[in-house]
CSV table of C-alpha atoms in Angstrom, one decimal:
chain,number,residue,atom,x,y,z
A,935,MET,CA,-157.4,-242.2,77.7
A,936,PHE,CA,-156.9,-240.5,81.0
A,937,ALA,CA,-154.6,-237.8,82.3
A,938,SER,CA,-153.0,-236.9,85.6
A,939,VAL,CA,-151.0,-234.0,87.0
A,940,GLY,CA,-148.1,-234.3,89.4
A,941,ALA,CA,-145.5,-232.7,91.7
A,942,ASP,CA,-143.0,-232.7,88.8
A,943,GLY,CA,-145.1,-230.0,87.1
A,944,SER,CA,-146.3,-232.2,84.2
A,945,VAL,CA,-149.6,-233.2,82.7
A,946,ARG,CA,-149.4,-236.8,81.5
A,947,MET,CA,-151.8,-238.7,79.2
A,948,PHE,CA,-152.2,-242.5,79.5
A,949,ASP,CA,-153.7,-245.0,77.1
A,950,LEU,CA,-155.6,-247.6,79.2
A,951,ARG,CA,-154.4,-250.3,76.9
A,952,HIS,CA,-150.7,-249.5,77.5
A,953,LEU,CA,-150.4,-248.0,81.1
A,954,GLU,CA,-146.6,-248.5,81.1
A,955,HIS,CA,-146.2,-245.5,78.8
A,956,SER,CA,-147.4,-242.0,79.1
A,957,THR,CA,-147.2,-238.8,77.0
A,958,ILE,CA,-146.3,-235.5,78.6
A,959,ILE,CA,-148.6,-232.9,77.0
A,960,TYR,CA,-147.6,-230.0,79.2
A,961,GLU,CA,-144.8,-229.1,81.6
A,962,ASP,CA,-144.9,-226.1,83.9
A,963,PRO,CA,-141.9,-223.9,82.9
A,964,SER,CA,-140.8,-223.5,86.5
A,965,HIS,CA,-141.6,-227.1,87.4
A,966,ASN,CA,-144.1,-226.1,90.0
A,967,PRO,CA,-146.4,-228.9,91.1
A,968,LEU,CA,-149.7,-229.1,89.3
A,969,LEU,CA,-152.6,-229.6,91.6
A,970,ARG,CA,-155.8,-230.1,89.7
A,971,LEU,CA,-156.9,-231.3,86.3
A,972,ALA,CA,-160.4,-231.0,84.8
A,973,TRP,CA,-161.6,-232.3,81.4
A,974,ASN,CA,-164.0,-230.4,79.2
A,975,LYS,CA,-167.2,-232.5,79.4
A,976,GLN,CA,-168.4,-231.5,75.9
A,977,ASP,CA,-165.1,-231.3,74.0
A,978,PRO,CA,-162.6,-233.9,75.2
A,979,ASN,CA,-159.7,-232.2,73.4
A,980,TYR,CA,-159.6,-229.5,76.1
A,981,LEU,CA,-158.5,-229.8,79.7
A,982,THR,CA,-157.4,-227.3,82.3
A,983,THR,CA,-154.9,-227.4,85.1
A,984,ILE,CA,-153.6,-225.2,87.9
A,985,SER,CA,-150.2,-225.1,89.6
A,986,MET,CA,-149.5,-224.7,93.2
A,987,ASP,CA,-149.6,-221.1,94.5
A,988,SER,CA,-150.6,-219.7,91.1
A,989,ILE,CA,-153.2,-217.1,90.2
A,990,GLU,CA,-153.3,-218.5,86.6
A,991,VAL,CA,-155.5,-221.2,85.1
A,992,ILE,CA,-154.0,-223.0,82.1
A,993,ILE,CA,-156.2,-224.4,79.3
A,994,LEU,CA,-154.6,-227.1,77.1
A,995,ASP,CA,-155.6,-228.7,73.8
A,996,VAL,CA,-154.4,-232.3,73.8
A,997,ARG,CA,-154.0,-232.0,70.0
A,998,VAL,CA,-151.4,-229.3,70.5
A,999,PRO,CA,-149.1,-230.6,73.3
A,1000,CYS,CA,-146.6,-228.5,75.3
A,1001,ALA,CA,-148.2,-225.1,74.7
A,1002,PRO,CA,-151.3,-223.7,76.5
A,1003,VAL,CA,-154.0,-222.5,74.2
A,1004,ALA,CA,-155.2,-220.0,76.8
A,1005,ARG,CA,-154.3,-218.6,80.2
A,1006,LEU,CA,-157.0,-217.1,82.5
A,1007,ASN,CA,-155.4,-214.5,84.7
A,1008,ASN,CA,-158.1,-212.5,86.5
A,1009,HIS,CA,-157.8,-214.0,90.0
A,1010,ARG,CA,-155.9,-211.8,92.5
A,1011,ALA,CA,-155.0,-214.7,94.8
A,1012,VAL,CA,-154.2,-218.5,94.5
A,1013,VAL,CA,-156.6,-220.5,92.3
A,1014,ASN,CA,-158.1,-223.5,94.1
A,1015,GLY,CA,-160.7,-225.0,91.8
A,1016,VAL,CA,-161.9,-225.3,88.2
A,1017,ALA,CA,-165.1,-226.8,86.8
A,1018,TRP,CA,-166.2,-227.1,83.2
A,1019,ALA,CA,-169.8,-226.5,82.3
A,1020,PRO,CA,-171.5,-229.9,81.7
A,1021,HIS,CA,-173.7,-228.4,78.9
A,1022,SER,CA,-171.3,-226.2,77.1
A,1023,SER,CA,-167.9,-226.7,75.6
A,1024,CYS,CA,-166.8,-223.1,76.0
A,1025,HIS,CA,-167.7,-222.2,79.7
A,1026,ILE,CA,-165.6,-222.8,82.7
A,1027,CYS,CA,-165.8,-221.7,86.3
A,1028,THR,CA,-162.7,-221.0,88.4
A,1029,SER,CA,-162.4,-220.2,92.1
A,1030,GLY,CA,-159.7,-219.1,94.5
A,1031,ASP,CA,-158.4,-217.5,97.7
A,1032,ASP,CA,-159.5,-214.1,96.4
A,1033,ARG,CA,-163.1,-215.2,97.3
A,1034,GLN,CA,-164.1,-215.0,93.6
A,1035,ALA,CA,-165.9,-217.6,91.5
A,1036,LEU,CA,-165.4,-216.5,87.9
A,1037,ILE,CA,-167.2,-217.9,84.8
A,1038,TRP,CA,-165.3,-217.6,81.6
A,1039,ASP,CA,-166.4,-217.9,77.9
A,1040,ILE,CA,-163.4,-219.4,76.0
A,1041,GLN,CA,-165.2,-219.5,72.7
A,1042,GLN,CA,-162.7,-217.0,71.2
A,1043,ILE,CA,-159.6,-219.2,71.7
A,1044,PRO,CA,-156.9,-218.8,70.3
A,1045,ARG,CA,-157.4,-215.1,70.9
A,1046,ALA,CA,-156.6,-214.0,74.5
A,1047,ILE,CA,-159.4,-214.1,77.0
A,1048,GLU,CA,-159.2,-211.0,79.0
A,1049,ASP,CA,-162.2,-211.0,81.4
A,1050,PRO,CA,-164.7,-213.4,82.8
A,1051,ILE,CA,-168.4,-213.1,81.8
A,1052,LEU,CA,-169.7,-213.5,85.4
A,1053,ALA,CA,-168.2,-213.0,88.8
A,1054,TYR,CA,-169.4,-213.8,92.3
A,1055,THR,CA,-167.7,-212.8,95.6
A,1056,ALA,CA,-168.1,-215.2,98.6
A,1057,ASP,CA,-167.6,-214.4,102.3
A,1058,GLY,CA,-164.4,-216.4,102.4
A,1059,GLU,CA,-161.6,-218.1,100.3
A,1060,ILE,CA,-163.2,-220.6,97.9
A,1061,ASN,CA,-161.5,-223.9,98.1
A,1062,GLN,CA,-163.8,-226.0,95.9
A,1063,VAL,CA,-166.2,-225.5,93.0
A,1064,GLN,CA,-168.5,-228.0,91.2
A,1065,TRP,CA,-170.9,-227.4,88.3
A,1066,SER,CA,-174.0,-229.6,88.5
A,1067,SER,CA,-174.2,-232.1,85.7
A,1068,THR,CA,-178.0,-232.7,86.2
A,1069,GLN,CA,-178.9,-229.0,86.8
A,1070,PRO,CA,-176.5,-227.0,84.7
A,1071,ASP,CA,-177.9,-223.7,85.9
A,1072,TRP,CA,-176.4,-224.3,89.4
A,1073,ILE,CA,-172.8,-224.2,90.7
A,1074,ALA,CA,-171.7,-225.1,94.2
A,1075,ILE,CA,-168.8,-223.4,96.0
A,1076,CYS,CA,-167.3,-224.2,99.3
A,1077,TYR,CA,-165.5,-221.8,101.7
A,1078,ASN,CA,-164.7,-221.9,105.4
A,1079,ASN,CA,-167.4,-224.3,106.7
A,1080,ASN,CA,-170.0,-223.2,104.2
A,1081,LEU,CA,-171.5,-224.5,101.0
A,1082,GLU,CA,-173.3,-222.1,98.7
A,1083,ILE,CA,-175.3,-223.1,95.7
A,1084,LEU,CA,-175.3,-220.4,93.0
A,1085,ARG,CA,-177.7,-219.9,90.1
A,1086,VAL,CA,-175.9,-219.1,86.9
């Protein structure tokens, strides 16, 4: 199985054995283009996506199509990146134009997730985030012409 997001505002799952068919597991209500998709590395039932010009991160459970299981709303500007923790099924880092890298604990799903557990403010709009798979205590963020490596 693999999934993709697209300009039509949908998340589609494909079975590698039958690529001519796909299943839409989520559609943005306003049909805004979806820009990124990230799978949970420890629990393949969960993935996350962001839509263009949105301050919200959408978490989906592939077993419950069409409805997000959580929405992360603490960014004050457009979200640009998401990265799941490689060592934990309930931690995710989001980043955006508000210069924030936020780490969330989603263990309480389906209850609402109000606030991140950690926050870092960079010197510029963060356009990429990666969580190291070999060194899970480290997260890399990129902004302007800079790369910062943060210890969690």
